[in-house]
CSV table of C-alpha atoms and ligand atoms in Angstrom, one decimal:
chain,number,residue,atom,x,y,z
A,1229,MET,CA,72.2,184.3,140.8
A,1230,LEU,CA,70.7,184.0,144.3
A,1231,ASN,CA,72.9,185.1,147.2
A,1232,GLU,CA,72.4,181.7,148.6
A,1233,THR,CA,74.0,180.2,145.5
A,1234,LYS,CA,76.9,182.6,145.6
A,1235,ASN,CA,77.5,181.8,149.3
A,1236,LYS,CA,77.5,178.1,148.7
A,1237,LEU,CA,79.8,178.5,145.7
A,1238,LYS,CA,82.2,180.6,147.8
A,1239,ASN,CA,82.1,178.1,150.7
A,1240,MET,CA,82.5,175.0,148.7
A,1241,TYR,CA,84.9,176.1,145.9
A,1242,ASN,CA,86.5,179.3,147.1
A,1243,ILE,CA,85.2,181.2,144.2
A,1244,THR,CA,86.4,184.7,144.5
A,1245,ASP,CA,84.6,188.0,143.9
A,1246,ILE,CA,86.6,188.7,140.7
A,1247,VAL,CA,85.1,185.5,139.2
A,1248,PHE,CA,81.6,186.5,140.2
A,1249,ASP,CA,82.1,190.0,138.7
A,1250,ILE,CA,83.2,188.5,135.4
A,1251,TYR,CA,80.2,186.1,135.5
A,1252,GLU,CA,77.7,188.9,136.1
A,1253,LYS,CA,79.0,190.9,133.2
A,1254,ALA,CA,79.2,187.9,130.9
A,1255,ILE,CA,75.7,186.6,131.6
A,1256,LYS,CA,74.2,189.9,130.6
A,1257,ASP,CA,76.2,189.9,127.3
A,1258,VAL,CA,75.1,186.5,126.2
A,1259,GLU,CA,71.3,186.6,126.8
A,1260,SER,CA,70.3,187.7,123.3
A,1261,GLN,CA,72.4,184.8,121.9
A,1262,PHE,CA,70.5,182.4,124.0
A,1263,ASP,CA,67.2,183.5,122.4
A,1264,VAL,CA,68.6,182.5,119.0
A,1265,TYR,CA,69.3,178.9,120.1
A,1266,ASP,CA,66.0,178.5,122.0
A,1267,LYS,CA,64.2,178.9,118.7
A,1268,ILE,CA,66.5,176.3,117.0
A,1269,ARG,CA,65.8,173.9,119.9
A,1270,GLU,CA,62.1,174.4,119.5
A,1271,PHE,CA,62.2,173.6,115.8
A,1272,ASN,CA,64.4,170.5,116.3
A,1273,GLN,CA,62.2,169.2,119.1
A,1274,LEU,CA,59.3,169.3,116.8
A,1275,LYS,CA,61.3,167.6,114.0
A,1276,VAL,CA,62.2,164.8,116.4
A,1277,LEU,CA,58.7,164.5,117.7
A,1278,ASN,CA,57.3,164.3,114.2
A,1279,ALA,CA,59.7,161.5,113.2
A,1280,PHE,CA,58.7,159.5,116.3
A,1281,GLN,CA,55.0,159.9,115.4
A,1282,GLU,CA,55.3,159.2,111.7
A,1283,GLU,CA,57.2,156.0,112.5
A,1284,ARG,CA,54.6,155.1,115.1
A,1285,ILE,CA,57.1,154.4,117.8
A,1286,SER,CA,55.7,152.4,120.7
A,1287,ASP,CA,56.6,150.4,123.7
A,1288,SER,CA,57.2,147.3,121.6
A,1289,HIS,CA,60.2,149.0,120.0
A,1290,PHE,CA,62.0,148.9,123.3
A,1291,THR,CA,62.2,145.2,123.7
A,1292,ASN,CA,65.3,143.1,123.8
A,1293,SER,CA,66.8,140.9,121.1
A,1294,SER,CA,69.5,138.3,121.4
A,1295,GLY,CA,71.8,136.2,119.2
A,1296,TYR,CA,71.8,137.2,115.6
A,1297,GLY,CA,69.3,140.0,116.2
A,1298,TYR,CA,67.4,139.3,113.0
A,1299,GLY,CA,64.3,141.5,112.7
A,1300,ASP,CA,65.0,143.7,115.7
A,1301,ILE,CA,62.1,146.0,115.3
A,1302,GLY,CA,63.4,148.7,117.6
A,1303,ARG,CA,66.7,148.8,115.8
A,1304,ASP,CA,65.2,149.0,112.4
A,1305,ALA,CA,62.6,151.7,113.5
A,1306,LEU,CA,65.4,153.8,115.0
A,1307,ASP,CA,67.2,153.7,111.7
A,1308,ARG,CA,64.1,155.0,110.0
A,1309,VAL,CA,63.6,157.7,112.6
A,1310,TYR,CA,67.1,159.0,112.2
A,1311,ALA,CA,66.7,158.9,108.4
A,1312,LYS,CA,63.6,161.0,108.7
A,1313,ILE,CA,65.2,163.5,111.0
A,1314,PHE,CA,68.2,163.8,108.7
A,1315,ASN,CA,66.1,164.0,105.7
A,1316,CYS,CA,67.9,161.2,103.9
A,1317,GLU,CA,67.3,157.8,102.5
A,1318,SER,CA,68.8,155.6,105.1
A,1319,ALA,CA,70.6,155.4,108.5
A,1320,LEU,CA,72.5,152.9,110.5
A,1321,VAL,CA,72.3,153.6,114.2
A,1322,ARG,CA,74.0,151.1,116.3
A,1323,PRO,CA,75.3,150.5,119.9
A,1324,HIS,CA,77.9,148.3,118.2
A,1325,PHE,CA,79.8,151.3,117.0
A,1326,VAL,CA,82.3,151.7,119.8
A,1327,ASN,CA,82.7,155.4,119.2
A,1328,GLY,CA,82.5,158.1,116.5
A,1329,THR,CA,85.8,157.1,115.0
A,1330,HIS,CA,84.4,153.6,114.4
A,1331,ALA,CA,81.3,154.9,112.6
A,1332,LEU,CA,83.4,157.3,110.5
A,1333,GLY,CA,85.9,154.5,109.7
A,1334,ALA,CA,83.2,152.0,108.7
A,1335,ALA,CA,81.8,154.6,106.3
A,1336,LEU,CA,85.3,155.1,104.8
A,1337,PHE,CA,86.3,151.4,104.6
A,1338,GLY,CA,82.9,150.5,103.3
A,1339,ASN,CA,82.9,152.9,100.4
A,1340,LEU,CA,86.6,153.0,99.4
A,1341,ARG,CA,88.3,150.4,97.2
A,1342,PRO,CA,92.0,149.9,96.4
A,1343,GLY,CA,93.2,152.6,94.1
A,1344,ASP,CA,90.6,155.1,95.3
A,1345,THR,CA,91.6,158.4,96.9
A,1346,LEU,CA,90.2,160.0,100.0
A,1347,LEU,CA,90.5,163.8,99.8
A,1348,SER,CA,90.1,165.8,103.0
A,1349,ILE,CA,89.3,169.4,102.3
A,1350,CYS,CA,89.3,170.7,105.8
A,1351,GLY,CA,93.0,170.2,106.4
A,1352,SER,CA,94.1,167.5,108.8
A,1353,PRO,CA,91.1,165.3,109.9
A,1354,TYR,CA,90.3,164.6,113.5
A,1355,ASP,CA,93.3,163.0,115.3
A,1356,THR,CA,91.8,159.5,115.7
A,1357,LEU,CA,91.2,159.3,112.0
A,1358,HIS,CA,94.9,159.4,111.3
A,1359,SER,CA,95.4,155.8,112.1
A,1360,VAL,CA,92.3,154.9,110.1
A,1361,ILE,CA,93.7,156.6,107.0
A,1362,GLY,CA,97.3,155.5,107.6
A,1363,ILE,CA,98.9,158.9,108.2
A,1364,GLY,CA,99.6,158.3,111.9
A,1365,ASP,CA,102.7,156.7,113.5
A,1366,ASN,CA,101.0,153.3,113.7
A,1367,LYS,CA,102.1,150.8,111.1
A,1368,ASN,CA,100.7,147.4,110.1
A,1369,ILE,CA,97.3,148.0,111.6
A,1370,GLY,CA,95.1,147.6,108.5
A,1371,SER,CA,94.7,151.3,107.7
A,1372,LEU,CA,93.2,152.5,104.4
A,1373,ARG,CA,96.7,153.1,103.2
A,1374,GLU,CA,97.7,149.5,103.7
A,1375,TYR,CA,94.8,148.6,101.4
A,1376,ASN,CA,96.2,150.9,98.7
A,1377,ILE,CA,93.7,153.6,99.3
A,1378,ASN,CA,95.4,157.0,98.8
A,1379,TYR,CA,95.0,160.1,100.9
A,1380,LYS,CA,95.3,163.7,100.0
A,1381,GLN,CA,94.5,166.8,101.9
A,1382,ILE,CA,93.8,170.4,101.2
A,1383,ASP,CA,94.4,172.8,104.0
A,1384,LEU,CA,91.9,175.5,105.0
A,1385,THR,CA,92.7,179.0,103.9
A,1386,LYS,CA,94.1,181.6,106.4
A,1387,GLU,CA,90.5,182.7,106.9
A,1388,GLY,CA,89.5,179.2,107.9
A,1389,LYS,CA,87.5,178.6,104.6
A,1390,VAL,CA,87.7,175.6,102.3
A,1391,ASN,CA,90.1,176.4,99.5
A,1392,LEU,CA,87.6,175.8,96.6
A,1393,GLU,CA,90.0,176.7,93.9
A,1394,LYS,CA,92.4,173.9,95.0
A,1395,VAL,CA,89.4,171.5,95.4
A,1396,LYS,CA,88.5,172.2,91.8
A,1397,GLU,CA,92.0,171.8,90.6
A,1398,GLU,CA,92.4,168.5,92.4
A,1399,LEU,CA,89.0,167.1,91.2
A,1400,GLU,CA,89.9,167.9,87.6
A,1401,LYS,CA,93.3,166.5,87.9
A,1402,ASP,CA,92.8,163.3,89.9
A,1403,LYS,CA,90.0,161.0,88.8
A,1404,THR,CA,90.7,158.5,91.6
A,1405,ILE,CA,89.1,160.7,94.2
A,1406,LYS,CA,86.1,158.8,95.5
A,1407,ILE,CA,85.3,160.4,98.8
A,1408,ILE,CA,85.6,164.1,99.8
A,1409,HIS,CA,85.9,164.3,103.6
A,1410,ILE,CA,84.4,167.4,105.2
A,1411,GLN,CA,84.8,168.0,108.9
A,1412,ARG,CA,82.0,170.1,110.3
A,1413,SER,CA,83.5,170.6,113.8
A,1414,THR,CA,86.7,172.3,114.9
A,1415,GLY,CA,88.2,169.0,116.3
A,1416,TYR,CA,91.5,169.8,118.0
A,1417,GLY,CA,92.2,172.7,115.7
A,1418,TRP,CA,91.9,176.5,116.0
A,1419,ARG,CA,89.3,177.0,113.4
A,1420,ARG,CA,85.6,177.8,113.2
A,1421,ALA,CA,83.1,175.0,112.7
A,1422,LEU,CA,81.7,174.9,109.2
A,1423,LEU,CA,78.1,176.2,109.2
A,1424,VAL,CA,75.6,174.0,107.4
A,1425,SER,CA,75.0,176.9,105.0
A,1426,GLU,CA,78.7,176.8,104.1
A,1427,ILE,CA,78.7,173.0,103.8
A,1428,LYS,CA,75.8,173.5,101.3
A,1429,ASP,CA,77.9,175.9,99.2
A,1430,ILE,CA,80.9,173.6,99.3
A,1431,ILE,CA,78.9,170.6,98.2
A,1432,SER,CA,77.1,172.3,95.4
A,1433,PHE,CA,80.4,173.6,94.2
A,1434,ILE,CA,81.8,170.1,94.2
A,1435,LYS,CA,78.7,168.5,92.5
A,1436,HIS,CA,78.9,171.1,89.8
A,1437,ILE,CA,82.4,169.8,88.9
A,1438,THR,CA,81.6,166.1,89.3
A,1439,ASN,CA,78.8,163.9,90.5
A,1440,ASP,CA,81.1,160.9,90.8
A,1441,VAL,CA,82.4,161.7,94.3
A,1442,ILE,CA,80.8,161.0,97.7
A,1443,CYS,CA,80.6,164.1,99.8
A,1444,PHE,CA,81.1,162.7,103.3
A,1445,VAL,CA,80.7,164.8,106.4
A,1446,ASP,CA,82.1,164.2,109.9
A,1447,ASN,CA,79.1,165.5,111.8
A,1448,CYS,CA,80.4,164.9,115.3
A,1449,TYR,CA,79.3,167.6,117.7
A,1450,GLY,CA,77.1,169.2,115.1
A,1451,GLU,CA,73.6,167.7,115.5
A,1452,PHE,CA,70.8,170.0,116.4
A,1453,ILE,CA,72.8,173.2,116.6
A,1454,ASP,CA,71.1,174.4,113.4
A,1455,THR,CA,67.7,173.7,111.9
A,1456,MET,CA,69.4,171.8,109.1
A,1457,GLU,CA,71.9,169.0,108.9
A,1458,PRO,CA,74.5,168.3,106.2
A,1459,THR,CA,72.2,165.7,104.6
A,1460,ASP,CA,69.6,168.4,104.2
A,1461,VAL,CA,72.0,170.3,102.0
A,1462,GLY,CA,73.4,167.6,99.7
A,1463,ALA,CA,75.8,165.5,101.8
A,1464,ASP,CA,75.8,161.9,100.5
A,1465,LEU,CA,76.9,160.4,103.7
A,1466,MET,CA,77.7,161.5,107.3
A,1467,ALA,CA,78.6,159.9,110.6
A,1468,GLY,CA,78.7,160.8,114.2
A,1469,SER,CA,78.8,159.6,117.8
A,1470,LEU,CA,75.9,158.8,120.1
A,1471,ILE,CA,77.8,159.9,123.2
A,1472,LYS,CA,77.8,163.4,121.8
A,1473,ASN,CA,74.9,165.6,120.9
A,1474,ILE,CA,72.5,163.1,119.3
A,1475,GLY,CA,72.5,160.6,122.2
A,1476,GLY,CA,71.1,163.3,124.4
A,1477,GLY,CA,73.3,162.2,127.3
A,1478,ILE,CA,71.2,159.1,127.6
A,1479,ALA,CA,72.5,156.8,124.9
A,1480,PRO,CA,75.1,154.6,126.7
A,1481,THR,CA,77.3,154.1,123.6
A,1482,GLY,CA,77.1,153.9,119.8
A,1483,GLY,CA,77.4,155.8,116.6
A,1484,TYR,CA,75.5,156.4,113.4
A,1485,ILE,CA,75.9,156.6,109.7
A,1486,ALA,CA,73.3,158.3,107.5
A,1487,GLY,CA,72.8,159.3,103.9
A,1488,LYS,CA,72.2,157.7,100.5
A,1489,GLU,CA,71.1,154.2,100.9
A,1490,LYS,CA,73.8,152.6,98.7
A,1491,TYR,CA,76.5,154.3,100.7
A,1492,VAL,CA,75.0,153.4,104.1
A,1493,THR,CA,74.6,149.8,102.9
A,1494,GLN,CA,78.3,149.7,101.9
A,1495,SER,CA,79.2,151.1,105.3
A,1496,SER,CA,77.1,148.4,107.0
A,1497,TYR,CA,79.4,145.7,105.6
A,1498,ARG,CA,82.2,147.2,107.6
A,1499,LEU,CA,80.1,147.6,110.7
A,1500,THR,CA,79.6,143.8,110.6
A,1501,ILE,CA,80.8,141.9,107.6
A,1502,PRO,CA,80.1,141.7,103.8
A,1503,GLY,CA,76.8,140.0,103.1
A,1504,ILE,CA,75.5,140.6,106.6
A,1505,GLY,CA,75.5,144.3,107.0
A,1506,GLY,CA,72.9,145.9,109.2
A,1507,GLU,CA,70.6,143.0,109.3
A,1508,CYS,CA,72.3,141.4,112.3
A,1509,GLY,CA,73.2,142.8,115.6
A,1510,SER,CA,71.2,142.2,118.8
A,1511,THR,CA,70.6,145.2,120.9
A,1512,PHE,CA,70.9,144.0,124.5
A,1513,GLY,CA,67.9,146.1,125.6
A,1514,VAL,CA,69.5,149.5,124.9
A,1515,MET,CA,66.9,150.6,122.4
A,1516,ARG,CA,64.8,152.6,124.8
A,1517,LEU,CA,67.8,154.6,125.8
A,1518,LEU,CA,68.7,155.4,122.2
A,1519,PHE,CA,65.2,156.5,121.5
A,1520,GLN,CA,64.9,158.5,124.7
A,1521,GLY,CA,68.3,160.1,124.2
A,1522,LEU,CA,67.3,161.2,120.7
A,1523,PHE,CA,64.2,162.7,122.1
A,1524,PHE,CA,66.2,164.7,124.6
A,1525,ALA,CA,68.9,165.6,122.2
A,1526,PRO,CA,67.6,168.9,120.8
A,1527,HIS,CA,67.2,170.2,124.4
A,1528,VAL,CA,70.5,168.9,125.7
A,1529,ALA,CA,72.5,170.2,122.6
A,1530,ILE,CA,71.3,173.7,123.3
A,1531,GLU,CA,72.0,173.4,127.0
A,1532,ALA,CA,75.6,172.6,126.0
A,1533,ILE,CA,75.7,175.5,123.5
A,1534,LYS,CA,74.6,177.9,126.2
A,1535,GLY,CA,77.4,176.7,128.4
A,1536,ALA,CA,79.9,177.1,125.5
A,1537,ILE,CA,78.7,180.7,124.8
A,1538,LEU,CA,78.9,181.7,128.5
A,1539,CYS,CA,82.3,180.1,128.7
A,1540,SER,CA,83.4,182.0,125.7
A,1541,ARG,CA,82.4,185.4,127.1
A,1542,ILE,CA,83.7,184.6,130.6
A,1543,MET,CA,87.1,183.5,129.4
A,1544,GLU,CA,87.3,186.5,127.0
A,1545,ILE,CA,86.6,188.9,129.8
A,1546,ALA,CA,89.2,187.1,131.9
A,1547,GLY,CA,91.8,187.9,129.2
A,1548,PHE,CA,92.1,184.7,127.1
A,1549,GLU,CA,91.7,184.3,123.4
A,1550,VAL,CA,88.6,182.3,122.5
A,1551,LEU,CA,87.1,180.7,119.4
A,1552,PRO,CA,84.3,181.1,118.6
A,1553,ASN,CA,83.5,184.5,120.1
A,1554,TYR,CA,80.2,184.7,122.1
A,1555,LYS,CA,78.5,186.5,119.2
A,1556,ASP,CA,79.7,184.1,116.4
A,1557,LYS,CA,77.1,181.8,114.8
A,1558,ARG,CA,77.9,178.3,115.9
A,1559,SER,CA,77.8,175.0,114.2
A,1560,ASP,CA,79.1,172.7,117.0
A,1561,ILE,CA,79.1,172.7,120.8
A,1562,ILE,CA,82.9,173.2,121.2
A,1563,GLN,CA,84.5,176.2,122.8
A,1564,ALA,CA,88.2,176.6,122.3
A,1565,ILE,CA,90.2,178.6,124.8
A,1566,LYS,CA,93.8,179.4,124.1
A,1567,PHE,CA,95.9,179.6,127.2
A,1568,ASN,CA,99.4,179.9,125.8
A,1569,ASP,CA,100.5,178.4,129.1
A,1570,LYS,CA,100.6,174.7,130.0
A,1571,GLU,CA,99.9,175.2,133.7
A,1572,LYS,CA,96.8,177.3,133.2
A,1573,LEU,CA,95.5,174.9,130.7
A,1574,ILE,CA,95.9,172.0,133.1
A,1575,LYS,CA,94.4,174.0,136.0
A,1576,PHE,CA,91.3,174.8,133.9
A,1577,CYS,CA,90.7,171.2,133.0
A,1578,LYS,CA,91.2,170.1,136.6
A,1579,GLY,CA,88.7,172.7,137.6
A,1580,ILE,CA,86.1,171.2,135.3
A,1581,GLN,CA,86.8,167.8,136.9
A,1582,TYR,CA,86.3,169.2,140.4
A,1583,GLY,CA,83.0,170.5,139.3
A,1584,SER,CA,81.7,167.2,137.9
A,1585,PRO,CA,79.0,165.1,139.5
A,1586,ILE,CA,81.0,161.9,139.1
A,1587,ASP,CA,84.7,161.5,140.1
A,1588,SER,CA,84.9,165.1,141.3
A,1589,PHE,CA,87.5,164.0,143.8
A,1590,VAL,CA,90.0,162.8,141.3
A,1591,GLU,CA,92.9,164.8,139.7
A,1592,CYS,CA,92.9,164.4,136.0
A,1593,GLU,CA,96.4,164.1,134.4
A,1594,PRO,CA,97.7,164.2,130.8
A,1595,TRP,CA,98.1,160.6,129.4
A,1596,ASP,CA,98.8,158.7,126.2
A,1597,MET,CA,95.4,158.1,124.9
A,1598,PRO,CA,94.9,155.4,122.2
A,1599,GLY,CA,94.5,157.1,118.8
A,1600,TYR,CA,96.1,160.4,119.7
A,1601,ASP,CA,99.7,161.5,118.9
A,1602,ASP,CA,100.2,163.9,121.8
A,1603,LYS,CA,99.5,163.4,125.5
A,1604,VAL,CA,95.9,164.4,126.2
A,1605,ILE,CA,94.3,165.7,129.4
A,1606,MET,CA,90.6,164.9,129.7
A,1607,ALA,CA,88.4,166.3,132.4
A,1608,ALA,CA,85.3,164.2,132.3
A,1609,GLY,CA,83.4,163.4,135.4
A,1610,ALA,CA,80.6,161.8,133.4
A,1611,PHE,CA,77.8,159.3,133.9
A,1612,ILE,CA,78.9,157.7,130.7
A,1613,GLN,CA,82.6,157.2,130.3
A,1614,GLY,CA,84.1,159.7,127.9
A,1615,SER,CA,80.7,161.2,127.0
A,1616,SER,CA,81.4,164.7,125.8
A,1617,ILE,CA,77.8,165.8,125.6
A,1618,GLU,CA,78.4,165.9,129.4
A,1619,LEU,CA,80.5,168.8,130.7
A,1620,SER,CA,84.0,168.0,129.7
A,1621,ALA,CA,87.2,169.8,128.8
A,1622,ASP,CA,90.1,168.2,127.0
A,1623,ALA,CA,93.3,169.3,125.4
A,1624,PRO,CA,96.3,167.7,123.6
A,1625,ILE,CA,99.3,168.9,125.6
A,1626,ARG,CA,101.0,171.0,122.8
A,1627,PRO,CA,101.5,174.7,122.3
A,1628,PRO,CA,99.7,177.0,122.1
A,1629,TYR,CA,97.9,175.0,124.8
A,1630,ILE,CA,94.3,175.2,123.7
A,1631,ALA,CA,91.5,173.6,125.8
A,1632,TYR,CA,88.3,172.4,124.2
A,1633,LEU,CA,85.3,172.7,126.4
A,1634,GLN,CA,82.1,171.0,125.5
A,1635,GLY,CA,78.9,169.6,126.8
A,1636,GLY,CA,76.8,170.1,129.9
A,1637,LEU,CA,73.6,168.2,130.3
A,1638,THR,CA,72.2,171.2,132.0
A,1639,PHE,CA,73.2,174.8,131.5
A,1640,ASP,CA,73.3,175.3,135.3
A,1641,HIS,CA,75.9,172.6,135.7
A,1642,ALA,CA,78.0,174.0,132.8
A,1643,LYS,CA,77.9,177.4,134.5
A,1644,ILE,CA,79.0,176.1,137.8
A,1645,GLY,CA,81.8,174.1,136.3
A,1646,ILE,CA,83.1,177.0,134.3
A,1647,LEU,CA,83.2,179.2,137.4
A,1648,ILE,CA,85.1,176.6,139.3
A,1649,ALA,CA,87.5,176.1,136.4
A,1650,LEU,CA,88.2,179.9,136.1
A,1651,SER,CA,88.7,180.2,139.8
A,1652,ASN,CA,91.1,177.3,139.8
A,1653,ILE,CA,93.3,179.1,137.2
A,1654,PHE,CA,93.6,182.1,139.6
A,1655,LYS,CA,94.8,180.0,142.4
A,1656,ASN,CA,98.5,180.0,143.0
A,1657,ASP,CA,99.1,176.5,144.3
A,1658,SER,CA,101.1,174.2,142.1
A,1659,ILE,CA,99.2,171.8,139.9
B,293,LIG,C1,84.6,163.2,118.6
B,293,LIG,C2,85.0,163.4,117.2
B,293,LIG,C3,85.3,162.2,116.5
B,293,LIG,C4,85.2,160.8,117.0
B,293,LIG,O1,85.7,160.7,118.2
B,293,LIG,P1,85.3,159.4,119.1
B,293,LIG,O2,86.0,159.8,120.4
B,293,LIG,O3,85.9,158.2,118.4
B,293,LIG,O4,83.9,159.4,119.2
B,293,LIG,C5,85.6,162.5,115.1
B,293,LIG,N1,85.6,163.7,114.6
B,293,LIG,C6,85.3,164.8,115.3
B,293,LIG,C7,85.4,166.1,114.7
B,293,LIG,C8,85.0,164.6,116.7
B,293,LIG,O5,84.7,165.7,117.4
């Protein structure tokens, strides 16, 4: 870091020498890790480029459609590009998905029928899915449960692995199981993200027992962190958000579903309506942004990973428990930091907000977010509202007070944000 940079950081944000010392040590420690991810980025950039070329993407795919949106060539071509990248039969990529939960929910509602059972094998699914499944506090909202679709869950083992023995037992015992839900990312838990290689082993174990279940992966935060995706290793269906990795920070909104054609088609009837599916939906001129974001995504995802790795090492040296460790192999962009202290957690998140390009002047506060059971604090000074491929930190306000940091469109920004956040924790003033 140049002295000019340090001086500016000191003057603007009161960053202390202790914080710079921690940073200098951390950055040396993490360099060899960065090399690993540079190579993954290179591979994925090539994969994306290839898909664009094979589908002969051109300017004409960026045009606008209106009304019903029949035959929107950009929309249909983007579906094919995604399917190629994910090495699967079909994809449904739409700005009409309001978020990742919506895409995941459409996949579940589209493929489950009354009497079927959804089995989660990574413990409790991501918070916002509780309402979808019908295990949250909300009643009479049209959840899966209200349509007589059952839910079962198998918790991860103490080591954070899928409990395969229990999965086998359950599959042999309960023939109503239709979808097996696998969550790749940590979510708001204290667990490692599942590696794609682990997902491969889990799916082949399941397929060995029965071929009659849909292996469904919540791929949020996972895209382009590895050279392979869940659909490369046997996942029948997966879904994710465009304001995370795969939108590259450019996609203004949306989600995707990808996998076997029959399951994607069923999902499309819940994106729109039975009989219409993915054939309607005008795209309001956003197609260029979805294509361009996808093109940037391999790069941006690795910028974010580098921020997460540096954060992990910095916070570890500063004395906090972190997950994953800076040396651990990663499968999502999330860095969890355990504060065991409500005030420090809030100060950290506020620090990330102070370091944002947008809304740096606001104080973020814990609030009752729709879809979440606890109050949540979200530091997100983002160009796109709530975009968590942009540098952001969020935390449900509950012990042991874990913050989840993710994103960073550029590594330099992530670095600066993390230094401000750490420095903010060391400040004594009240929050
Ligand atoms: C982000 C995320 C979701 C979906 O969240 P949205 O805010 O609705 O996009 C689902 N599962 C996991 C693991 C996530 O990280």
